[in-house]
PDB file of C-alpha atoms and ligand atoms in Angstrom:
ATOM      1  CA  MET R   1       0.000   0.000   0.000  1.00 97.00           C
ATOM      2  CA  ARG R   2       1.078   3.532  -0.720  1.00 98.00           C
ATOM      3  CA  LEU R   3       0.159   6.487   1.523  1.00 98.00           C
ATOM      4  CA  ASP R   4       0.697  10.170   0.788  1.00 98.00           C
ATOM      5  CA  VAL R   5      -0.017  12.924   3.295  1.00 98.00           C
ATOM      6  CA  VAL R   6      -0.076  16.617   2.385  1.00 98.00           C
ATOM      7  CA  THR R   7       0.176  18.889   5.427  1.00 98.00           C
ATOM      8  CA  ILE R   8       1.560  22.184   6.682  1.00 98.00           C
ATOM      9  CA  PHE R   9       3.010  20.222   9.662  1.00 98.00           C
ATOM     10  CA  PRO R  10       5.078  17.364   8.211  1.00 98.00           C
ATOM     11  CA  GLU R  11       6.753  16.840  11.619  1.00 98.00           C
ATOM     12  CA  TYR R  12       3.331  15.967  13.071  1.00 98.00           C
ATOM     13  CA  LEU R  13       3.482  12.777  10.980  1.00 98.00           C
ATOM     14  CA  GLU R  14       6.779  11.600  12.552  1.00 97.00           C
ATOM     15  CA  PRO R  15       4.944   8.797  14.410  1.00 96.00           C
ATOM     16  CA  LEU R  16       4.539   7.094  11.015  1.00 96.00           C
ATOM     17  CA  ASN R  17       8.208   6.091  11.497  1.00 94.00           C
ATOM     18  CA  VAL R  18       7.448   4.222  14.720  1.00 94.00           C
ATOM     19  CA  SER R  19       5.939   0.909  15.818  1.00 93.00           C
ATOM     20  CA  LEU R  20       3.579  -1.037  13.571  1.00 93.00           C
ATOM     21  CA  VAL R  21       3.403   1.503  10.740  1.00 94.00           C
ATOM     22  CA  GLY R  22       7.144   2.223  10.960  1.00 94.00           C
ATOM     23  CA  LYS R  23       7.966  -1.486  10.767  1.00 95.00           C
ATOM     24  CA  ALA R  24       5.596  -2.039   7.842  1.00 95.00           C
ATOM     25  CA  ARG R  25       7.433   0.796   6.073  1.00 94.00           C
ATOM     26  CA  ALA R  26      10.849  -0.658   6.897  1.00 94.00           C
ATOM     27  CA  ARG R  27       9.708  -4.043   5.522  1.00 95.00           C
ATOM     28  CA  GLY R  28       8.486  -2.395   2.305  1.00 94.00           C
ATOM     29  CA  GLN R  29       4.814  -3.313   2.919  1.00 94.00           C
ATOM     30  CA  LEU R  30       3.943   0.380   3.063  1.00 96.00           C
ATOM     31  CA  GLN R  31       5.355   3.300   1.072  1.00 97.00           C
ATOM     32  CA  VAL R  32       4.740   6.607   2.829  1.00 97.00           C
ATOM     33  CA  GLY R  33       5.232  10.081   1.388  1.00 98.00           C
ATOM     34  CA  VAL R  34       4.788  13.096   3.691  1.00 98.00           C
ATOM     35  CA  HIS R  35       4.649  16.361   1.740  1.00 98.00           C
ATOM     36  CA  ASP R  36       4.805  19.967   2.937  1.00 98.00           C
ATOM     37  CA  LEU R  37       1.893  21.901   1.406  1.00 98.00           C
ATOM     38  CA  ARG R  38       4.022  25.054   1.499  1.00 98.00           C
ATOM     39  CA  ASP R  39       6.282  23.503  -1.177  1.00 98.00           C
ATOM     40  CA  TRP R  40       3.433  24.432  -3.537  1.00 98.00           C
ATOM     41  CA  THR R  41       3.243  28.113  -2.557  1.00 98.00           C
ATOM     42  CA  TYR R  42       5.007  30.744  -4.625  1.00 98.00           C
ATOM     43  CA  ASP R  43       4.645  33.960  -2.578  1.00 98.00           C
ATOM     44  CA  ARG R  44       7.158  35.347  -0.095  1.00 98.00           C
ATOM     45  CA  HIS R  45       5.075  34.319   2.947  1.00 98.00           C
ATOM     46  CA  ASN R  46       4.182  30.800   1.688  1.00 98.00           C
ATOM     47  CA  THR R  47       0.509  31.637   2.161  1.00 98.00           C
ATOM     48  CA  VAL R  48      -1.879  28.671   2.379  1.00 98.00           C
ATOM     49  CA  ASP R  49      -4.959  30.413   3.815  1.00 98.00           C
ATOM     50  CA  ASP R  50      -7.246  33.367   3.162  1.00 98.00           C
ATOM     51  CA  THR R  51     -10.398  34.956   4.585  1.00 98.00           C
ATOM     52  CA  PRO R  52     -13.734  33.154   3.995  1.00 98.00           C
ATOM     53  CA  TYR R  53     -16.187  34.373   1.347  1.00 98.00           C
ATOM     54  CA  GLY R  54     -19.406  35.327   3.114  1.00 98.00           C
ATOM     55  CA  GLY R  55     -17.511  36.421   6.195  1.00 98.00           C
ATOM     56  CA  GLY R  56     -17.213  34.713   9.543  1.00 97.00           C
ATOM     57  CA  PRO R  57     -14.406  33.716  11.855  1.00 96.00           C
ATOM     58  CA  GLY R  58     -11.202  31.928  10.956  1.00 96.00           C
ATOM     59  CA  MET R  59      -9.410  31.304   7.710  1.00 97.00           C
ATOM     60  CA  VAL R  60      -9.920  28.895   4.815  1.00 98.00           C
ATOM     61  CA  MET R  61      -7.188  26.920   3.071  1.00 98.00           C
ATOM     62  CA  LYS R  62      -6.672  28.198  -0.471  1.00 98.00           C
ATOM     63  CA  THR R  63      -7.371  26.184  -3.614  1.00 98.00           C
ATOM     64  CA  GLU R  64      -4.087  26.672  -5.498  1.00 98.00           C
ATOM     65  CA  PRO R  65      -1.530  25.049  -3.153  1.00 98.00           C
ATOM     66  CA  TRP R  66      -3.786  22.011  -2.645  1.00 98.00           C
ATOM     67  CA  GLY R  67      -4.525  21.717  -6.357  1.00 98.00           C
ATOM     68  CA  ASP R  68      -0.861  21.965  -7.374  1.00 98.00           C
ATOM     69  CA  ALA R  69       0.268  19.576  -4.629  1.00 98.00           C
ATOM     70  CA  LEU R  70      -2.374  16.949  -5.404  1.00 98.00           C
ATOM     71  CA  ASP R  71      -1.834  17.186  -9.185  1.00 98.00           C
ATOM     72  CA  GLU R  72       1.877  16.560  -8.754  1.00 98.00           C
ATOM     73  CA  ILE R  73       1.514  13.718  -6.225  1.00 98.00           C
ATOM     74  CA  LEU R  74      -1.287  12.011  -8.158  1.00 97.00           C
ATOM     75  CA  ALA R  75       0.566  12.279 -11.495  1.00 97.00           C
ATOM     76  CA  ASP R  76       3.247   9.986 -10.099  1.00 94.00           C
ATOM     77  CA  GLY R  77       1.751   6.525 -10.652  1.00 91.00           C
ATOM     78  CA  TYR R  78      -1.873   7.486 -11.347  1.00 85.00           C
ATOM     79  CA  GLU R  79      -4.236   4.767 -12.586  1.00 88.00           C
ATOM     80  CA  ALA R  80      -8.024   4.956 -12.801  1.00 88.00           C
ATOM     81  CA  GLY R  81     -10.272   2.378 -11.138  1.00 91.00           C
ATOM     82  CA  ALA R  82      -9.662  -0.125  -8.346  1.00 88.00           C
ATOM     83  CA  ARG R  83      -5.869   0.229  -8.540  1.00 89.00           C
ATOM     84  CA  GLY R  84      -6.071   4.013  -8.433  1.00 96.00           C
ATOM     85  CA  PRO R  85      -5.795   6.423  -5.519  1.00 98.00           C
ATOM     86  CA  VAL R  86      -8.528   7.435  -3.110  1.00 98.00           C
ATOM     87  CA  LEU R  87      -8.578  10.781  -1.332  1.00 98.00           C
ATOM     88  CA  VAL R  88      -9.129  10.719   2.430  1.00 98.00           C
ATOM     89  CA  VAL R  89     -10.164  14.130   3.780  1.00 98.00           C
ATOM     90  CA  PRO R  90     -10.179  14.312   7.587  1.00 98.00           C
ATOM     91  CA  THR R  91     -12.876  16.695   8.794  1.00 98.00           C
ATOM     92  CA  PRO R  92     -15.184  16.880  11.811  1.00 97.00           C
ATOM     93  CA  SER R  93     -18.056  17.112   9.297  1.00 97.00           C
ATOM     94  CA  GLY R  94     -17.126  13.810   7.634  1.00 98.00           C
ATOM     95  CA  ARG R  95     -18.757  10.406   7.982  1.00 98.00           C
ATOM     96  CA  PRO R  96     -17.756   8.483  11.103  1.00 98.00           C
ATOM     97  CA  PHE R  97     -14.548   6.501  10.701  1.00 98.00           C
ATOM     98  CA  THR R  98     -15.431   2.909  11.622  1.00 98.00           C
ATOM     99  CA  GLN R  99     -13.758  -0.492  11.503  1.00 97.00           C
ATOM    100  CA  GLU R 100     -15.861  -1.220   8.417  1.00 98.00           C
ATOM    101  CA  LEU R 101     -14.375   1.800   6.654  1.00 98.00           C
ATOM    102  CA  ALA R 102     -10.874   0.797   7.825  1.00 98.00           C
ATOM    103  CA  VAL R 103     -11.387  -2.585   6.122  1.00 98.00           C
ATOM    104  CA  GLU R 104     -12.619  -0.879   2.934  1.00 98.00           C
ATOM    105  CA  LEU R 105      -9.621   1.471   2.832  1.00 98.00           C
ATOM    106  CA  SER R 106      -7.197  -1.405   3.576  1.00 98.00           C
ATOM    107  CA  GLU R 107      -8.327  -2.992   0.291  1.00 97.00           C
ATOM    108  CA  ARG R 108      -7.179   0.019  -1.748  1.00 97.00           C
ATOM    109  CA  PRO R 109      -3.592   0.254  -2.970  1.00 97.00           C
ATOM    110  CA  TRP R 110      -3.122   4.007  -2.566  1.00 98.00           C
ATOM    111  CA  LEU R 111      -4.496   6.493  -0.008  1.00 98.00           C
ATOM    112  CA  VAL R 112      -3.886  10.247  -0.232  1.00 98.00           C
ATOM    113  CA  PHE R 113      -4.641  12.240   2.933  1.00 98.00           C
ATOM    114  CA  THR R 114      -5.332  15.996   3.073  1.00 98.00           C
ATOM    115  CA  PRO R 115      -5.359  17.037   6.745  1.00 98.00           C
ATOM    116  CA  ALA R 116      -6.410  20.674   7.037  1.00 97.00           C
ATOM    117  CA  ARG R 117      -5.885  23.399   9.630  1.00 89.00           C
ATOM    118  CA  TYR R 118      -7.990  26.536  10.122  1.00 83.00           C
ATOM    119  CA  GLU R 119     -11.662  26.222   9.096  1.00 94.00           C
ATOM    120  CA  GLY R 120     -10.904  23.637   6.413  1.00 97.00           C
ATOM    121  CA  ILE R 121     -10.147  23.517   2.675  1.00 98.00           C
ATOM    122  CA  ASP R 122     -11.990  25.520  -0.006  1.00 98.00           C
ATOM    123  CA  ARG R 123     -14.837  23.188  -1.060  1.00 98.00           C
ATOM    124  CA  ARG R 124     -13.912  23.390  -4.733  1.00 98.00           C
ATOM    125  CA  VAL R 125     -10.749  21.349  -4.119  1.00 98.00           C
ATOM    126  CA  ILE R 126     -12.717  18.357  -2.795  1.00 98.00           C
ATOM    127  CA  ASP R 127     -15.351  18.709  -5.553  1.00 98.00           C
ATOM    128  CA  GLU R 128     -12.614  18.811  -8.208  1.00 98.00           C
ATOM    129  CA  TYR R 129     -10.846  15.614  -7.092  1.00 98.00           C
ATOM    130  CA  ALA R 130     -14.171  13.838  -6.518  1.00 98.00           C
ATOM    131  CA  THR R 131     -14.583  13.873 -10.315  1.00 97.00           C
ATOM    132  CA  ARG R 132     -11.381  11.820 -10.671  1.00 95.00           C
ATOM    133  CA  MET R 133     -11.322   9.419  -7.717  1.00 97.00           C
ATOM    134  CA  PRO R 134     -13.295   8.219  -4.704  1.00 98.00           C
ATOM    135  CA  VAL R 135     -13.264  10.780  -1.891  1.00 98.00           C
ATOM    136  CA  TYR R 136     -13.867   9.815   1.739  1.00 98.00           C
ATOM    137  CA  GLU R 137     -14.508  12.692   4.122  1.00 98.00           C
ATOM    138  CA  VAL R 138     -14.030  11.139   7.553  1.00 98.00           C
ATOM    139  CA  SER R 139     -14.398  12.204  11.168  1.00 98.00           C
ATOM    140  CA  ILE R 140     -12.757  10.215  13.968  1.00 98.00           C
ATOM    141  CA  GLY R 141     -15.292  11.161  16.632  1.00 98.00           C
ATOM    142  CA  ASP R 142     -17.591  13.728  18.141  1.00 97.00           C
ATOM    143  CA  TYR R 143     -15.060  16.306  19.269  1.00 97.00           C
ATOM    144  CA  VAL R 144     -13.125  19.001  17.436  1.00 96.00           C
ATOM    145  CA  LEU R 145      -9.382  18.791  16.811  1.00 97.00           C
ATOM    146  CA  ALA R 146      -7.245  21.763  15.798  1.00 96.00           C
ATOM    147  CA  GLY R 147      -6.321  19.963  12.582  1.00 97.00           C
ATOM    148  CA  GLY R 148      -6.623  16.704  10.690  1.00 98.00           C
ATOM    149  CA  GLU R 149      -3.083  15.374  11.289  1.00 98.00           C
ATOM    150  CA  ALA R 150      -3.941  13.368  14.416  1.00 98.00           C
ATOM    151  CA  ALA R 151      -6.867  11.857  12.486  1.00 98.00           C
ATOM    152  CA  VAL R 152      -4.447  10.771   9.739  1.00 98.00           C
ATOM    153  CA  LEU R 153      -2.405   8.920  12.365  1.00 98.00           C
ATOM    154  CA  VAL R 154      -5.563   7.246  13.678  1.00 98.00           C
ATOM    155  CA  VAL R 155      -6.820   6.166  10.249  1.00 98.00           C
ATOM    156  CA  THR R 156      -3.357   5.049   9.137  1.00 98.00           C
ATOM    157  CA  GLU R 157      -2.843   2.839  12.162  1.00 97.00           C
ATOM    158  CA  ALA R 158      -6.315   1.274  11.914  1.00 97.00           C
ATOM    159  CA  VAL R 159      -5.757   0.537   8.199  1.00 98.00           C
ATOM    160  CA  ALA R 160      -2.099  -0.600   8.376  1.00 97.00           C
ATOM    161  CA  ARG R 161      -2.746  -3.273  10.985  1.00 96.00           C
ATOM    162  CA  LEU R 162      -5.242  -4.884   8.580  1.00 97.00           C
ATOM    163  CA  LEU R 163      -2.713  -5.263   5.750  1.00 96.00           C
ATOM    164  CA  PRO R 164      -1.644  -8.851   5.067  1.00 93.00           C
ATOM    165  CA  GLY R 165       1.499  -9.682   7.039  1.00 89.00           C
ATOM    166  CA  VAL R 166       1.600  -6.465   9.084  1.00 89.00           C
ATOM    167  CA  LEU R 167       0.129  -7.750  12.334  1.00 84.00           C
ATOM    168  CA  GLY R 168       1.815 -11.171  12.130  1.00 71.00           C
ATOM    169  CA  ASN R 169      -1.111 -13.233  13.350  1.00 59.00           C
ATOM    170  CA  ALA R 170      -3.897 -13.499  10.738  1.00 56.00           C
ATOM    171  CA  GLU R 171      -6.329 -14.612  13.476  1.00 56.00           C
ATOM    172  CA  SER R 172      -5.738 -11.398  15.378  1.00 66.00           C
ATOM    173  CA  HIS R 173      -8.366  -9.195  13.793  1.00 78.00           C
ATOM    174  CA  ARG R 174     -11.148 -11.729  13.482  1.00 64.00           C
ATOM    175  CA  ASP R 175     -12.391 -10.979  16.996  1.00 59.00           C
ATOM    176  CA  ASP R 176     -11.464  -7.297  17.160  1.00 76.00           C
ATOM    177  CA  SER R 177     -14.166  -5.253  18.836  1.00 72.00           C
ATOM    178  CA  PHE R 178     -16.195  -3.868  15.880  1.00 81.00           C
ATOM    179  CA  ALA R 179     -14.941  -6.499  13.401  1.00 72.00           C
ATOM    180  CA  PRO R 180     -17.580  -6.560  10.625  1.00 64.00           C
ATOM    181  CA  GLY R 181     -19.700  -9.715  10.520  1.00 57.00           C
ATOM    182  CA  ALA R 182     -19.095 -10.606  14.144  1.00 52.00           C
ATOM    183  CA  MET R 183     -22.038 -12.447  15.681  1.00 62.00           C
ATOM    184  CA  ALA R 184     -22.739  -9.415  17.809  1.00 76.00           C
ATOM    185  CA  ASN R 185     -20.548  -6.328  18.022  1.00 89.00           C
ATOM    186  CA  LEU R 186     -19.227  -6.482  21.569  1.00 97.00           C
ATOM    187  CA  LEU R 187     -16.366  -4.741  23.289  1.00 97.00           C
ATOM    188  CA  GLU R 188     -13.588  -7.071  24.375  1.00 97.00           C
ATOM    189  CA  GLY R 189     -13.364  -8.018  28.026  1.00 97.00           C
ATOM    190  CA  PRO R 190     -10.343  -7.912  30.351  1.00 98.00           C
ATOM    191  CA  VAL R 191      -7.048  -9.741  29.753  1.00 98.00           C
ATOM    192  CA  HIS R 192      -4.427 -11.010  32.231  1.00 98.00           C
ATOM    193  CA  THR R 193      -0.865 -12.323  32.211  1.00 98.00           C
ATOM    194  CA  LYS R 194       1.823 -13.419  34.711  1.00 98.00           C
ATOM    195  CA  PRO R 195       2.469 -13.110  37.608  1.00 98.00           C
ATOM    196  CA  PRO R 196      -0.501 -15.109  38.984  1.00 98.00           C
ATOM    197  CA  VAL R 197      -0.750 -12.791  42.016  1.00 98.00           C
ATOM    198  CA  TRP R 198       0.073  -9.068  41.875  1.00 98.00           C
ATOM    199  CA  ARG R 199      -0.394  -6.853  44.958  1.00 98.00           C
ATOM    200  CA  GLY R 200      -2.746  -9.449  46.359  1.00 98.00           C
ATOM    201  CA  ARG R 201      -4.830  -9.564  43.170  1.00 98.00           C
ATOM    202  CA  GLY R 202      -5.270 -12.977  41.570  1.00 98.00           C
ATOM    203  CA  ILE R 203      -6.495 -14.213  38.180  1.00 98.00           C
ATOM    204  CA  PRO R 204     -10.129 -15.282  37.621  1.00 98.00           C
ATOM    205  CA  GLU R 205     -10.129 -19.042  38.448  1.00 98.00           C
ATOM    206  CA  VAL R 206     -11.744 -20.040  35.171  1.00 98.00           C
ATOM    207  CA  LEU R 207      -8.730 -18.761  33.176  1.00 98.00           C
ATOM    208  CA  LEU R 208      -6.497 -21.230  35.058  1.00 98.00           C
ATOM    209  CA  SER R 209      -8.927 -24.150  34.615  1.00 98.00           C
ATOM    210  CA  GLY R 210      -7.788 -25.198  31.129  1.00 98.00           C
ATOM    211  CA  HIS R 211     -11.473 -25.671  30.291  1.00 98.00           C
ATOM    212  CA  HIS R 212     -11.724 -24.005  26.862  1.00 98.00           C
ATOM    213  CA  GLY R 213     -15.519 -24.040  26.717  1.00 98.00           C
ATOM    214  CA  LYS R 214     -15.866 -22.371  30.122  1.00 98.00           C
ATOM    215  CA  ILE R 215     -13.149 -19.852  29.264  1.00 98.00           C
ATOM    216  CA  ALA R 216     -14.905 -18.890  26.016  1.00 98.00           C
ATOM    217  CA  ARG R 217     -18.183 -18.471  27.915  1.00 98.00           C
ATOM    218  CA  TRP R 218     -16.539 -16.345  30.633  1.00 98.00           C
ATOM    219  CA  ARG R 219     -14.940 -14.096  27.981  1.00 98.00           C
ATOM    220  CA  ARG R 220     -18.265 -13.692  26.259  1.00 98.00           C
ATOM    221  CA  ASP R 221     -19.983 -12.785  29.550  1.00 98.00           C
ATOM    222  CA  GLU R 222     -17.274 -10.232  30.333  1.00 98.00           C
ATOM    223  CA  ALA R 223     -17.682  -8.766  26.833  1.00 98.00           C
ATOM    224  CA  LEU R 224     -21.424  -8.439  27.450  1.00 98.00           C
ATOM    225  CA  ARG R 225     -20.787  -6.846  30.863  1.00 98.00           C
ATOM    226  CA  ARG R 226     -18.379  -4.307  29.377  1.00 98.00           C
ATOM    227  CA  THR R 227     -20.545  -3.510  26.375  1.00 98.00           C
ATOM    228  CA  THR R 228     -23.699  -2.917  28.419  1.00 98.00           C
ATOM    229  CA  ALA R 229     -21.693  -0.607  30.731  1.00 98.00           C
ATOM    230  CA  HIS R 230     -19.760   1.404  28.105  1.00 98.00           C
ATOM    231  CA  ARG R 231     -21.716   1.089  24.856  1.00 98.00           C
ATOM    232  CA  PRO R 232     -25.382   0.382  25.558  1.00 98.00           C
ATOM    233  CA  ASP R 233     -26.100   1.680  22.040  1.00 97.00           C
ATOM    234  CA  LEU R 234     -24.346  -1.415  20.588  1.00 97.00           C
ATOM    235  CA  ILE R 235     -26.596  -3.741  22.606  1.00 98.00           C
ATOM    236  CA  GLU R 236     -29.758  -1.796  21.776  1.00 97.00           C
ATOM    237  CA  ARG R 237     -29.366  -2.171  18.045  1.00 96.00           C
ATOM    238  CA  THR R 238     -28.414  -5.866  18.022  1.00 96.00           C
ATOM    239  CA  ALA R 239     -31.209  -8.220  16.929  1.00 95.00           C
ATOM    240  CA  PRO R 240     -31.912 -10.901  19.590  1.00 94.00           C
ATOM    241  CA  ALA R 241     -30.977 -13.628  17.055  1.00 94.00           C
ATOM    242  CA  ALA R 242     -27.342 -12.440  17.223  1.00 95.00           C
ATOM    243  CA  PHE R 243     -27.215 -13.615  20.843  1.00 97.00           C
ATOM    244  CA  ASP R 244     -27.259 -17.243  21.968  1.00 97.00           C
ATOM    245  CA  LYS R 245     -29.268 -18.572  24.927  1.00 97.00           C
ATOM    246  CA  LYS R 246     -26.398 -18.013  27.396  1.00 98.00           C
ATOM    247  CA  ASP R 247     -25.898 -14.471  26.086  1.00 98.00           C
ATOM    248  CA  ARG R 248     -29.549 -13.703  26.692  1.00 98.00           C
ATOM    249  CA  GLU R 249     -29.301 -15.148  30.221  1.00 98.00           C
ATOM    250  CA  MET R 250     -26.305 -12.902  30.901  1.00 98.00           C
ATOM    251  CA  LEU R 251     -28.082  -9.868  29.455  1.00 98.00           C
ATOM    252  CA  SER R 252     -31.021 -10.587  31.756  1.00 98.00           C
ATOM    253  CA  ILE R 253     -28.654 -10.771  34.775  1.00 98.00           C
ATOM    254  CA  LEU R 254     -27.197  -7.419  33.659  1.00 98.00           C
ATOM    255  CA  GLY R 255     -30.696  -5.937  33.642  1.00 98.00           C
ATOM    256  CA  TRP R 256     -31.500  -6.006  29.917  1.00 98.00           C
ATOM    257  CA  ALA R 257     -34.673  -7.332  28.282  1.00 97.00           C
ATOM    258  CA  PRO R 258     -35.807  -7.699  24.648  1.00 97.00           C
ATOM    259  CA  ASP R 259     -37.934  -4.746  23.573  1.00 96.00           C
ATOM    260  CA  PRO R 260     -41.268  -5.985  22.165  1.00 95.00           C
ATOM    261  CA  GLU R 261     -41.230  -2.998  19.785  1.00 95.00           C
ATOM    262  CA  GLY R 262     -37.684  -3.879  18.576  1.00 96.00           C
ATOM    263  CA  GLU R 263     -38.536  -5.168  15.101  1.00 94.00           C
ATOM    264  CA  ARG R 264     -40.368  -1.899  14.349  1.00 96.00           C
ATOM    265  CA  SER R 265     -38.130   0.599  16.146  1.00 96.00           C
ATOM    266  CA  GLY R 266     -34.672  -0.918  15.558  1.00 95.00           C
ATOM    267  CA  ARG R 267     -34.115  -0.690  19.300  1.00 97.00           C
ATOM    268  CA  PHE R 268     -34.105  -4.387  20.209  1.00 98.00           C
ATOM    269  CA  TRP R 269     -33.104  -4.205  23.878  1.00 98.00           C
ATOM    270  CA  ARG R 270     -33.920  -2.025  26.871  1.00 97.00           C
ATOM    271  CA  ARG R 271     -32.589  -1.693  30.390  1.00 96.00           C
ATOM    272  CA  VAL R 272     -35.183  -3.365  32.597  1.00 94.00           C
ATOM    273  CA  GLU R 273     -35.770  -0.242  34.714  1.00 82.00           C
ATOM    274  CA  ASP R 274     -36.506   1.667  31.456  1.00 62.00           C
ATOM    275  CA  VAL R 275     -39.265  -0.868  30.690  1.00 54.00           C
ATOM    276  CA  GLU R 276     -40.961  -0.282  34.024  1.00 54.00           C
ATOM    277  CA  GLU R 277     -41.005   3.524  33.907  1.00 53.00           C
TER     278      GLU R 277
HETATM  279 CL1  LIG D 301     -10.905  14.255  11.042  1.00 95.29          CL
HETATM  280  N1  LIG D 301     -10.551  16.667  12.041  1.00 95.29           N
HETATM  281  C1  LIG D 301     -10.741  17.606  12.978  1.00 95.29           C
HETATM  282  N2  LIG D 301     -10.183  18.790  12.822  1.00 95.29           N
HETATM  283  N3  LIG D 301     -11.479  17.419  14.061  1.00 95.29           N
HETATM  284  C2  LIG D 301     -12.037  16.205  14.191  1.00 95.29           C
HETATM  285  C3  LIG D 301     -11.867  15.190  13.274  1.00 95.29           C
HETATM  286  C4  LIG D 301     -11.119  15.459  12.171  1.00 95.29           C
HETATM  287  N4  LIG D 301     -12.553  14.122  13.689  1.00 95.29           N
HETATM  288  C5  LIG D 301     -13.102  14.459  14.833  1.00 95.29           C
HETATM  289  N5  LIG D 301     -12.803  15.735  15.153  1.00 95.29           N
END
């Protein structure tokens, strides 16, 4: 896979030299180009922004540096279609970045990222490149960052670990929390390693039992416990058929009941005290 990032803060992308992504680069599984947007400015102050049409606060990133930068980067190796580049535009007004989208992007050979500062990039730049290639405007969550660079690091890491051979163990992402096609989307439960006692704290007995069936059941119960506590929205929208009998027993213990209106409303489960209100 090839990644290009165009930014006014190339040093912000230094973490791409480290850890999983850095190793994938060193092994040649990933080619990364980080480009300084100001290399495509031609005035004395290397201006990349200007005041917004229509007024309002902040500044907008200008069309010309982005257009010249992207034309030059895309010209090097451009192909149309499935082998061609996709543009990834980090923005708080984008679609949510999910594991499903990470999988989709990991299947493309070439990603070009355009992290912006200020109030964002002049819309015409995105509209222009959308006529030539798929464009994904993505947000990494419901909060506002000062710029898209941190989002590029997030997306890059989520995508790189899915590339064949990068993570080492092909089994490893099958049961990731949020893996598409999982029986139910649950958060993963707790994990433990040696020593067997630390500051008086032991290991749950079942994990020492060697009983694989009981261990799998315990992990599933812990996943249900964690998901109900931290992401009740994931439980609510899971059809009862995605849970087995033991799951439903555990959900009942945790205070959750099937919602009789579920099929119609898309909210399949409720906290029991919500039912009784
Ligand atoms: Cl991708 N960019 C910025 N600036 N803020 C964000 C974001 C992206 N995702 C969530 N907040």
